[in-house]
Coordinates of C-alpha atoms in Angstrom, one line a residue:
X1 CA 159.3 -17.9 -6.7
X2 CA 156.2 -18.7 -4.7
X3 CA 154.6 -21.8 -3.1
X4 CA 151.0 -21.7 -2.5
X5 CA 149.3 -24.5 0.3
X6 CA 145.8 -24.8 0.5
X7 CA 144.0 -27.9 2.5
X8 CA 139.8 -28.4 2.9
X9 CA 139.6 -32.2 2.8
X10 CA 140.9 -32.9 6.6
X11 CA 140.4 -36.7 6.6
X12 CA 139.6 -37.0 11.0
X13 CA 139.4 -33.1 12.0
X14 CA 137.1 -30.3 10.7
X15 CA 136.7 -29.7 7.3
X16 CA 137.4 -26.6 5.9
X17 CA 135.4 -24.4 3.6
X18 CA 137.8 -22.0 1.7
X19 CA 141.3 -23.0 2.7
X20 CA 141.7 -24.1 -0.9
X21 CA 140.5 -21.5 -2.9
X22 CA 142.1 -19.0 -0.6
X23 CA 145.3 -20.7 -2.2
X24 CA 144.0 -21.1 -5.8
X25 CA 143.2 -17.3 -5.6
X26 CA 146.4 -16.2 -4.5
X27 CA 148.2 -18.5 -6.6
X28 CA 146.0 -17.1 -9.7
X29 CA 147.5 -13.4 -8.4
X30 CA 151.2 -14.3 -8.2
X31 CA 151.1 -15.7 -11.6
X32 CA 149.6 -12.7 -12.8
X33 CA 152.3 -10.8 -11.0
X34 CA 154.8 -12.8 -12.8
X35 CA 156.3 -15.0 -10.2
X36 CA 156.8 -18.8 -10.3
X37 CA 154.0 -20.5 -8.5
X38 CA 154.3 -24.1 -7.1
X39 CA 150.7 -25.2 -5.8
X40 CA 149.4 -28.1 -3.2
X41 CA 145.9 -28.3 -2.9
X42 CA 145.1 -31.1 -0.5
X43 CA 148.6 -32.7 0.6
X44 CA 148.4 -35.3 3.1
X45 CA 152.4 -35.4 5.0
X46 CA 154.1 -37.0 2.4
X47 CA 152.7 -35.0 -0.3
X48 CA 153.0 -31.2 1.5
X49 CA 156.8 -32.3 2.4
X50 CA 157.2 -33.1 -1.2
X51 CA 156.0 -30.3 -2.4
X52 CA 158.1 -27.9 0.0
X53 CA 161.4 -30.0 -1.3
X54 CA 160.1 -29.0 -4.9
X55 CA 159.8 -25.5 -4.3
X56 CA 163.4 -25.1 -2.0
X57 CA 164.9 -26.8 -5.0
X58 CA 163.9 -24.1 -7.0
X59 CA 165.3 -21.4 -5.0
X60 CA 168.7 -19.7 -5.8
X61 CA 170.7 -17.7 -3.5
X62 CA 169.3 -13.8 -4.0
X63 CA 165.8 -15.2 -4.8
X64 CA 162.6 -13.4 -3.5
X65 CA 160.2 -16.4 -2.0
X66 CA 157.1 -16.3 -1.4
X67 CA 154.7 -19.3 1.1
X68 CA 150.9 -19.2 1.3
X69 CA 150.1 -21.5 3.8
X70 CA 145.9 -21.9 4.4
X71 CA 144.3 -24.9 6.0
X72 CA 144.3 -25.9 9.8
X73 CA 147.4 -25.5 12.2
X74 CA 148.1 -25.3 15.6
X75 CA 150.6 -23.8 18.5
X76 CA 152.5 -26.7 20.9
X77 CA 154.5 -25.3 23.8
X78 CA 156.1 -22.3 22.0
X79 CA 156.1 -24.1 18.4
X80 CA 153.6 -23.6 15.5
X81 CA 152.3 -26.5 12.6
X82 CA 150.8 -26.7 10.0
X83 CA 148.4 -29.7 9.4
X84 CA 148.5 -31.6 6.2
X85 CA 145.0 -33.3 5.6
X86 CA 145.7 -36.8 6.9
X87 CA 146.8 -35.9 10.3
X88 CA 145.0 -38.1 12.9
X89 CA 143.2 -36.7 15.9
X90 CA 145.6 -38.3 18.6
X91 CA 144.1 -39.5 22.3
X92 CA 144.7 -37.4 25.3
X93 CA 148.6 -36.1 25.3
X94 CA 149.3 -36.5 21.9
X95 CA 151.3 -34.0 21.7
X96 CA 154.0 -35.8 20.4
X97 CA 152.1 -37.1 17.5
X98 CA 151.0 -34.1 16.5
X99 CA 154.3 -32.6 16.5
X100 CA 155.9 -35.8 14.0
X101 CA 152.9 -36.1 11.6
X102 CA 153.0 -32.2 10.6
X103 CA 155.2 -29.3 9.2
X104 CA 156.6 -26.9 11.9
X105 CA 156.6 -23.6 11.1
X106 CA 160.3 -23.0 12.2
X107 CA 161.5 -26.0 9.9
X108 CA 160.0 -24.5 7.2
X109 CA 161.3 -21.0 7.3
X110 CA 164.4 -23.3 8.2
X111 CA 164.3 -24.6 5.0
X112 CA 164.3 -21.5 3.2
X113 CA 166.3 -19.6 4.7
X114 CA 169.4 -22.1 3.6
X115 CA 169.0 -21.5 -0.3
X116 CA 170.0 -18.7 0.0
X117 CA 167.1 -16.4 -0.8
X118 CA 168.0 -12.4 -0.4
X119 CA 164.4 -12.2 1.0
X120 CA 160.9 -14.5 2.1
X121 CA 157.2 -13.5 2.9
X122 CA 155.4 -16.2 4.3
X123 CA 151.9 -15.6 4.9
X124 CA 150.0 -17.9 7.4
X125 CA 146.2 -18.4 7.5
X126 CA 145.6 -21.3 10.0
X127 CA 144.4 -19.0 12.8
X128 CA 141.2 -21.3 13.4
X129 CA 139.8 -23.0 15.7
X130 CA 142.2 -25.7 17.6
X131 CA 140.9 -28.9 16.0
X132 CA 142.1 -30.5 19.2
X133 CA 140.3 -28.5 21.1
X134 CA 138.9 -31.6 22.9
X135 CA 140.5 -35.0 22.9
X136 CA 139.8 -37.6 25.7
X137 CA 138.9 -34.4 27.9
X138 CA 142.4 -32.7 27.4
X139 CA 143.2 -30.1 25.0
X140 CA 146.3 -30.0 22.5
X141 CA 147.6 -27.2 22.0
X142 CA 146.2 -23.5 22.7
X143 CA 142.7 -22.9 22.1
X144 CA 142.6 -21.4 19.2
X145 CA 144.8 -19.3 16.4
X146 CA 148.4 -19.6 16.7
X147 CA 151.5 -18.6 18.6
X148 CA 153.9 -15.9 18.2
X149 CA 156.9 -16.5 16.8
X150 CA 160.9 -15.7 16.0
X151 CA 161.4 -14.7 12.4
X152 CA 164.8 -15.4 11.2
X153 CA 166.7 -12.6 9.5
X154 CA 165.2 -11.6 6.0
X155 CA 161.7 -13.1 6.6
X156 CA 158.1 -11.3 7.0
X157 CA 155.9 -13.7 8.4
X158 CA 152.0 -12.5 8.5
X159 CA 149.5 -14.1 10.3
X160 CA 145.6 -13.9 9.2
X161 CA 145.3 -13.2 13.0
X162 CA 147.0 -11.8 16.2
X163 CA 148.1 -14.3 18.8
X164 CA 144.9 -16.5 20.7
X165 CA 142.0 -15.0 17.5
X166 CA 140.4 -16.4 15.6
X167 CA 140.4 -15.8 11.7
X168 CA 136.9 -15.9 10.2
X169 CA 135.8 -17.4 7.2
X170 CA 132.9 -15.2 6.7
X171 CA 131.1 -12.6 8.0
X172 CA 127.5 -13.7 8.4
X173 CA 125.3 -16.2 6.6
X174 CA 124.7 -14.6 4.1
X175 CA 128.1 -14.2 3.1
X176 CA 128.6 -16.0 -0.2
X177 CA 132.4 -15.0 -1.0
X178 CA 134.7 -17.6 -2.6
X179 CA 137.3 -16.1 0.1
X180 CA 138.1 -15.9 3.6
X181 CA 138.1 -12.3 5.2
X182 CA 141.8 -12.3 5.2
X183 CA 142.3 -13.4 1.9
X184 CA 139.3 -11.3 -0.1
X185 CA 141.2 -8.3 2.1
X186 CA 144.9 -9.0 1.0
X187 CA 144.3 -10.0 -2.8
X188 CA 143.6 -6.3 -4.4
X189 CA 146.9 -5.0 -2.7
X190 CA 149.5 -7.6 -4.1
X191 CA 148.9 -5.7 -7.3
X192 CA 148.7 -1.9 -6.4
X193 CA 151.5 -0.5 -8.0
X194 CA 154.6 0.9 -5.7
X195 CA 152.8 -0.3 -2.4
X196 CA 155.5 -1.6 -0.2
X197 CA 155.3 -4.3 1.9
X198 CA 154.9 -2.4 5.2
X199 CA 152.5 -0.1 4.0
X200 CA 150.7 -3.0 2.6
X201 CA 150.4 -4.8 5.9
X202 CA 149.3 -2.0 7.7
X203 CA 146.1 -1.5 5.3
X204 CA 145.3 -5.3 5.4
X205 CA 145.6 -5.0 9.3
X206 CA 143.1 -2.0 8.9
X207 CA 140.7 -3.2 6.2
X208 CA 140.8 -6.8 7.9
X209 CA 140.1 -5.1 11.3
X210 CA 137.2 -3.4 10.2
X211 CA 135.7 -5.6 8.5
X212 CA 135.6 -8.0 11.2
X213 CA 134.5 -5.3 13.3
X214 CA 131.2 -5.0 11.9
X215 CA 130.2 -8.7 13.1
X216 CA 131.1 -7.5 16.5
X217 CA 134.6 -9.7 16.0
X218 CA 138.2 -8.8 16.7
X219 CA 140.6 -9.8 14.3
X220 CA 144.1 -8.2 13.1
X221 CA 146.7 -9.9 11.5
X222 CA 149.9 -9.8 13.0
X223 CA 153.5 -10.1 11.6
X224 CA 157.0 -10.5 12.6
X225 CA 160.0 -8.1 10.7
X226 CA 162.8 -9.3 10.4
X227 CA 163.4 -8.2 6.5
X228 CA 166.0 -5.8 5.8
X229 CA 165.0 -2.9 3.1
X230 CA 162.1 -2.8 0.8
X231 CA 159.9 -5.2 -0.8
X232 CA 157.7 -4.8 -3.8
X233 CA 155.0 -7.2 -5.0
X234 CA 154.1 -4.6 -8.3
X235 CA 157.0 -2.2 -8.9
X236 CA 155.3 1.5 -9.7
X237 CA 154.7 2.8 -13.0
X238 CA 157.8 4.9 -13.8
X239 CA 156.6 8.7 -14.1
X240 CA 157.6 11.3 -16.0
X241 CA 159.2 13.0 -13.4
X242 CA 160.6 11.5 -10.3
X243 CA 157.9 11.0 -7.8
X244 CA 158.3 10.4 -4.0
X245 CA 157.5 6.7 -2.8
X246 CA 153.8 6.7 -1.5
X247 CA 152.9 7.1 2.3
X248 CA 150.2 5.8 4.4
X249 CA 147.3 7.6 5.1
X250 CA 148.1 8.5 8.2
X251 CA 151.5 9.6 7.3
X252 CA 149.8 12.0 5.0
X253 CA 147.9 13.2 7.7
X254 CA 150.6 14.2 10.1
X255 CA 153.2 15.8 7.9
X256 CA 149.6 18.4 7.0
X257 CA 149.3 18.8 10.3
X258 CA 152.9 19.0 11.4
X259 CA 153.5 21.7 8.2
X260 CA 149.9 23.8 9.8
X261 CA 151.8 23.8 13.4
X262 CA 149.2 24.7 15.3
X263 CA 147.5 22.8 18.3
X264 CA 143.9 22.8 16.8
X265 CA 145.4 20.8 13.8
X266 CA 147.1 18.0 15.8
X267 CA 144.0 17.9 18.4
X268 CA 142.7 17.0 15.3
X269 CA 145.0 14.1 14.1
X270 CA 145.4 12.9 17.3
X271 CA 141.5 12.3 17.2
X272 CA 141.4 10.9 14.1
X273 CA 143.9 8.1 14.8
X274 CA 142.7 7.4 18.5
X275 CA 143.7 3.4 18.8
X276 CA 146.8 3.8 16.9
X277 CA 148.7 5.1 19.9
X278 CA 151.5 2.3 19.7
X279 CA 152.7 4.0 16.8
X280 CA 155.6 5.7 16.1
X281 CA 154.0 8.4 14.1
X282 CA 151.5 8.9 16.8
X283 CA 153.8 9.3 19.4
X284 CA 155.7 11.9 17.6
X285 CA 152.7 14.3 17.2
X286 CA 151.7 13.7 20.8
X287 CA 155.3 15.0 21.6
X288 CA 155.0 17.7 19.0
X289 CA 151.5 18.8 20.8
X290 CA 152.9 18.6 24.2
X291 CA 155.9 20.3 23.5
X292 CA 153.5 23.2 21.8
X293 CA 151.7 23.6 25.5
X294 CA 155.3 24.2 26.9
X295 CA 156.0 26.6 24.4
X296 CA 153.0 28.3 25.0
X297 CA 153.4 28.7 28.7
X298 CA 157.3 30.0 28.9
X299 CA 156.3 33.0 26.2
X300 CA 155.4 36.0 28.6
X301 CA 152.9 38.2 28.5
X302 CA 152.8 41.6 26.1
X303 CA 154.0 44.4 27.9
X304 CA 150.4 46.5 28.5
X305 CA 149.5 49.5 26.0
X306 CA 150.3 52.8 27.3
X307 CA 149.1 55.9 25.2
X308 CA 152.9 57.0 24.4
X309 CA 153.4 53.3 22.7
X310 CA 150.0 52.9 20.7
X311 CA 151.5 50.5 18.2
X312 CA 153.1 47.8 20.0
X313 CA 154.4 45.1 17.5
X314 CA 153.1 41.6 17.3
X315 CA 155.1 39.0 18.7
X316 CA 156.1 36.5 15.6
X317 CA 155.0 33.1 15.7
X318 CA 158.0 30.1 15.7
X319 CA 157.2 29.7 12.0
X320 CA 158.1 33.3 11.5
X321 CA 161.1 33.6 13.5
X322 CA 162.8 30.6 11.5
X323 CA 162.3 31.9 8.2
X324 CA 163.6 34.9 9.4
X325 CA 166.6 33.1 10.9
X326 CA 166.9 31.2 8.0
X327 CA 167.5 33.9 5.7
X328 CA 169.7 35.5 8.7
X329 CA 172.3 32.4 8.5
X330 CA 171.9 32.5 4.2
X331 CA 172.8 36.1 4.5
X332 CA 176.3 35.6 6.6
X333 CA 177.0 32.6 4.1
X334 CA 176.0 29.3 6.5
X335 CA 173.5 27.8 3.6
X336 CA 170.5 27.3 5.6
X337 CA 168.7 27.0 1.9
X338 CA 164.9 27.3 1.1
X339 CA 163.4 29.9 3.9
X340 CA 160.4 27.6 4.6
X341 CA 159.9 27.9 8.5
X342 CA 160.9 24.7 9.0
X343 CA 164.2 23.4 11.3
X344 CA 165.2 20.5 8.7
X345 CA 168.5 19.1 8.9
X346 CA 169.7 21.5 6.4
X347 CA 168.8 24.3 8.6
X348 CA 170.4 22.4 11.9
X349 CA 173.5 22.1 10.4
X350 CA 173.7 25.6 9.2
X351 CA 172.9 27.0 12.4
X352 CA 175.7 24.4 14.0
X353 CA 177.8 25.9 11.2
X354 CA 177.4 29.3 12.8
X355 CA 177.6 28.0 16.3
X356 CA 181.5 26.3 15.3
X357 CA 182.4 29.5 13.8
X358 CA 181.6 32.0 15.6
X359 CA 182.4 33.3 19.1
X360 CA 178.6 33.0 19.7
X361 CA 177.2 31.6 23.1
X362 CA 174.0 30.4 22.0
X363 CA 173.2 26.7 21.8
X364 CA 172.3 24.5 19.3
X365 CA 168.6 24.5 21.2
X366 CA 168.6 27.8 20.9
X367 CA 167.8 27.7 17.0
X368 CA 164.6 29.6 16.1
X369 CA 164.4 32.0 19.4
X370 CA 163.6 35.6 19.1
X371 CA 167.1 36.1 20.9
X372 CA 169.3 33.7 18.2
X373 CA 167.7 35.5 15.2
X374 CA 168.2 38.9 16.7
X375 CA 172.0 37.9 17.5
X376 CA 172.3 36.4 13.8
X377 CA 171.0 39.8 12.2
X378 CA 173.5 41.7 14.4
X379 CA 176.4 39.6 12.4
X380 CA 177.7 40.8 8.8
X381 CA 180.2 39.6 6.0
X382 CA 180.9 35.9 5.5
X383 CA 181.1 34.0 9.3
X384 CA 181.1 30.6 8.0
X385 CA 183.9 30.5 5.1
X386 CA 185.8 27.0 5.1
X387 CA 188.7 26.8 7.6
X388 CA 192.2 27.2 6.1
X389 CA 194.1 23.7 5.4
X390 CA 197.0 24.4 8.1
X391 CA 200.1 22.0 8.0
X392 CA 200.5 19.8 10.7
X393 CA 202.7 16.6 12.3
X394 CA 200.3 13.2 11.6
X395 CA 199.1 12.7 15.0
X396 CA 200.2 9.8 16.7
X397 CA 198.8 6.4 16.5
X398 CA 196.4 5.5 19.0
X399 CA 194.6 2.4 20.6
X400 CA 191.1 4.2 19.3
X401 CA 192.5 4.9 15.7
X402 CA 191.6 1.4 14.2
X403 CA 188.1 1.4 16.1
X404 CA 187.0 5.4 16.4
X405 CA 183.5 4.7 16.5
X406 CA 183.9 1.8 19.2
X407 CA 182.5 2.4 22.7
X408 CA 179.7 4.3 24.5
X409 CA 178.0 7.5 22.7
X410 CA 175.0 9.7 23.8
X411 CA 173.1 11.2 21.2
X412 CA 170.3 13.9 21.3
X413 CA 167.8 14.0 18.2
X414 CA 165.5 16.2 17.0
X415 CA 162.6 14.6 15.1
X416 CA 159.9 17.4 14.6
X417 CA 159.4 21.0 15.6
X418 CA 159.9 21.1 19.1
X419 CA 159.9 17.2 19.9
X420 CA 163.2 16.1 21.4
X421 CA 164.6 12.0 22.0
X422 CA 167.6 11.3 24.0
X423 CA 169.2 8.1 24.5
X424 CA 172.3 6.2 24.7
X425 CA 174.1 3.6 22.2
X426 CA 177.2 1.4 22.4
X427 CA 179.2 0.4 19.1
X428 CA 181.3 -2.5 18.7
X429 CA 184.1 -2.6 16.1
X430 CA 182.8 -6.1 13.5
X431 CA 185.9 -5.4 11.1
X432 CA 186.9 -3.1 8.4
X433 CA 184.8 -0.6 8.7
X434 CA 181.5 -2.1 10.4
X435 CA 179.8 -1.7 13.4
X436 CA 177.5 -3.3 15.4
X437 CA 175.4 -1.6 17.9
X438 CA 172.5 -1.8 20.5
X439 CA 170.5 1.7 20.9
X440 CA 167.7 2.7 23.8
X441 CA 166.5 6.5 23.5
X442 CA 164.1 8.2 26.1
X443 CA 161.1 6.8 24.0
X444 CA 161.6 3.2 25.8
X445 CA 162.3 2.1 22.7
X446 CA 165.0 -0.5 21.9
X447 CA 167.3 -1.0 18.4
X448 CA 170.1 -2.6 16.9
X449 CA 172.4 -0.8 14.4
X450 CA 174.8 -1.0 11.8
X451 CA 177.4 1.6 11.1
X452 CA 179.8 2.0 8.4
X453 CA 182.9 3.8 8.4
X454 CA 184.5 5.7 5.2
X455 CA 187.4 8.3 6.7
X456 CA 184.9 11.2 8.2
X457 CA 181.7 9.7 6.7
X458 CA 179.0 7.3 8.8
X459 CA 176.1 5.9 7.1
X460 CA 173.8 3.6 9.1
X461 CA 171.2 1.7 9.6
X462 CA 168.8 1.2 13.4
X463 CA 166.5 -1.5 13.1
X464 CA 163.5 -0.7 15.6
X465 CA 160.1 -3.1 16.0
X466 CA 158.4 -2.6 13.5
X467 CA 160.7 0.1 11.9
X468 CA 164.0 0.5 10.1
X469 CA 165.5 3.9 9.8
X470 CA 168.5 4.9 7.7
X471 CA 170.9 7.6 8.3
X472 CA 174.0 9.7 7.1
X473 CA 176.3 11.7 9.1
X474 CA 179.8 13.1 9.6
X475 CA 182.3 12.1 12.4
X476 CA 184.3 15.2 13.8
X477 CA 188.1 15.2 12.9
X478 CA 188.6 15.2 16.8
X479 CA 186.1 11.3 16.6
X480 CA 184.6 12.5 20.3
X481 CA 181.0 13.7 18.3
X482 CA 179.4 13.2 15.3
X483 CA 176.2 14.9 13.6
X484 CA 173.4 12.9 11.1
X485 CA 170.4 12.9 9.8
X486 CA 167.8 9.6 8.9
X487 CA 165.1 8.6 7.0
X488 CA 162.4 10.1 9.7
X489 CA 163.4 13.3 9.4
X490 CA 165.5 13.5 13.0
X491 CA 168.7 15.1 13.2
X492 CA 170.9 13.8 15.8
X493 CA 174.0 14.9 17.8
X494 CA 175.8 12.5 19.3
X495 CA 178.7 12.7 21.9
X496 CA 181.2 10.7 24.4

């Protein structure tokens, strides 16, 4: 279900020039894309209110929605609105006025939010100049573009604009396109096929930034996540075989240079995606490069050639000495799988595996040194067979039993190569088997969780900005640690 807004004809404030076929286009898109379009091209109050109560109506619990909004609008202490075309230019502190002859942005995610719908995207494109700029000799509102905002829980708002720009309507004069730069930028991607929403944002916010770039303008949209899982606006074609969900660009770009390991290849991503630095990805190869340069200066020197040792073997690389500990652990039966060179969570827990049951004194950092593998190759027969099942008196019923997750935890993960995050996280018991939580790791970055329960198994889910990871794990019989692994690739081990 989709409702589309697009107002030109302002009756006492600017005029627009593409407002409304910004909203016919996009309108003409979702039909095409199959959804249920409700359109209002030119509402004054009365009419855009009308057509809002039209389009809720419509909307079931579990519905997708979808709101266009185009025309002007404007930020009021804290508060966007959206103008409908026979708002009045008020006298000096009308602020008031404003605020009771238009549609606030809050009210109408209000609105949608109470049918019920399992998800909303509400894109915005009202980041013009103020038409209040100047009234009387006081302004109304901020001077241009609008505010930032709280989305409620399920919504992705996008703005044509980051908070205080401007969005343009064209490029130059001699721009003759029927659409606005954020518009003519967002319409090809609603149809390519598997694009999720998150990836699509962050090529509008590109391709949008770019383009205004070449008038010597900054714009990039921004947006606000509060939607939990996925969201599709043209499901992909289903293969032949099955096919991993596409990745950004610069995604692509880091797992080639992760996978090549060396510091000339993540000089060059680095380079590449200079600008970018506020992003998760980025800050995970910077750690993965940094942590390289420590590596580099603990390994000592090779002893010096004497003529009684002419062939002095090579020191392996770390890619070498973890396929060689991989197929170390396979050999004394701890499953470390494929012998790839990587330290995936497979390998981890194989390695942890060994560590549990053996009398071994290595670490669990210790995985793919020189001295583990050389420890590992020293070992014979079958170290990590299953432990016996051993009869025992149910242990006695404790205050933690109903609640064994609840309460302070440290975790360490390990989310690349050599790149390491700490951090700390508190759990509180939310019934049954849920749990609520609030993360911080040594990144500076800030999450909330949810945890499930089921006997020894944990499956979660840690909602960063801009970022929602998933995870599985396995809480130890003894509930003072548990192991996992997420959706980013970082194994974790956590304590209390």
């Amino acid at each position: 279900m989709a409702l589309v807004i697009g107002n030109n004809s302002y009756s006492e404030v600017p005029v627009l020039a593409k407002a409304r076929a910004d909203a016919q286009s996009i309108g003409t898109k979702l039909n095409e894309l199959g959804f249920t379009v409700t359109t209002a091209l030119d509402q004054d109050r009365r009419g855009l209110n009308k057509k809002i109560s039209e389009f809720t109506a419509r909307l079931e619990p579990g519905d997708a929605a979808f709101v266009f909004f185009a025309g002007h609008g404007v930020e009021i202490g804290g508060e966007n609105y959206l103008l409908p075309t026979d708002i009045a230019a008020p006298s000096a502190g009308g602020s008031d006025f404003v605020k009771s002859e238009s549609i606030a942005l809050s009210d109408l995610l209000d609105r949608v939010r109470k049918t019920g719908a399992r998800s909303a995207v509400v894109v915005i494109d009202a980041c013009r100049n103020n038409p209040f700029e100047l009234v009387e000799g006081r302004s109304i509102g901020t001077t241009r573009g609008l505010g930032r905002i709280a989305a409620p829980q399920g919504t992705f708002v996008i703005f044509s604009a980051g908070a205080g720009q401007l969005a343009l309507d064209r490029l130059n004069e001699d721009d003759t396109a029927e659409n606005s730069v954020f518009t003519r930028a967002l319409l090809p991607l609603l149809s390519e096929p598997g694009l999720e929403l998150r990836t699509l944002v962050a090529g509008l916010r590109r391709e949008v930034r770019d383009l205004a770039l070449t008038v010597q303008h900054r714009q990039v949209p921004a947006y606000y996540d509060e939607m939990l899982g996925d969201f599709y606006f043209t499901q992909a074609a289903l293969p032949a075989e099955p096919a991993p969900l596409p990745i950004s660009t610069m995604q692509t770009d880091f797992e080639v240079a992760r996978s090549i390991g060396t510091p000339q290849a993540l000089d060059t991503f680095l380079e590449r995606y200079t600008g970018r630095e506020d992003e998760y990805t980025y800050t995970v190869a910077l750690q993965l490069r940094q942590g390289l340069e420590t590596e580099q200066a603990l390994v000592e020197p090779p002893a010096p050639q004497t003529p009684e040792t002419p062939d002095i073997p090579v020191i392996p690389d770390s890619k070498s000495v973890m396929r060689d500990t991989q197929a170390a652990l396979n050999e004394i039966g701890c499953q470390a799988g494929r012998t790839d060179g990587i330290a995936g969570p497979r390998t981890r827990s194989a390695f942890a595996a060994y560590l549990a049951a053996s009398d071994s004194n290595l670490g669990a950092d210790d995985l793919g040194t020189a001295h583990a593998l050389e420890e590992l190759r020293q070992k014979s027969g079958e170290i990590c067979k299953p432990a016996p099942r051993t009869a025992s008196a149910p242990a006695p019923a404790s205050s933690a039993a109903a609640a064994p997750l609840a309460g302070a935890w440290k975790f360490k993960a390990t989310c690349a190569l050599v790149v390491k995050v700490t951090g700390n996280v508190h759990y509180t018991h939310a019934g049954g088997n849920k749990y609520h939580g609030r993360l911080s790791d040594s990144l500076g970055q800030n999450a909330n969780t949810e945890v499930y329960l089921n006997g020894q198994q944990i499956s979660g889910t840690d909602y960063f900005p801009g970022i929602t990871v998933t995870w599985r794990g396995r809480l130890a019989a003894d509930g003072r640690s548990f192991t996992s692994s997420g959706s980013t690739g970082c194994a974790v081990y956590a304590w209390r």
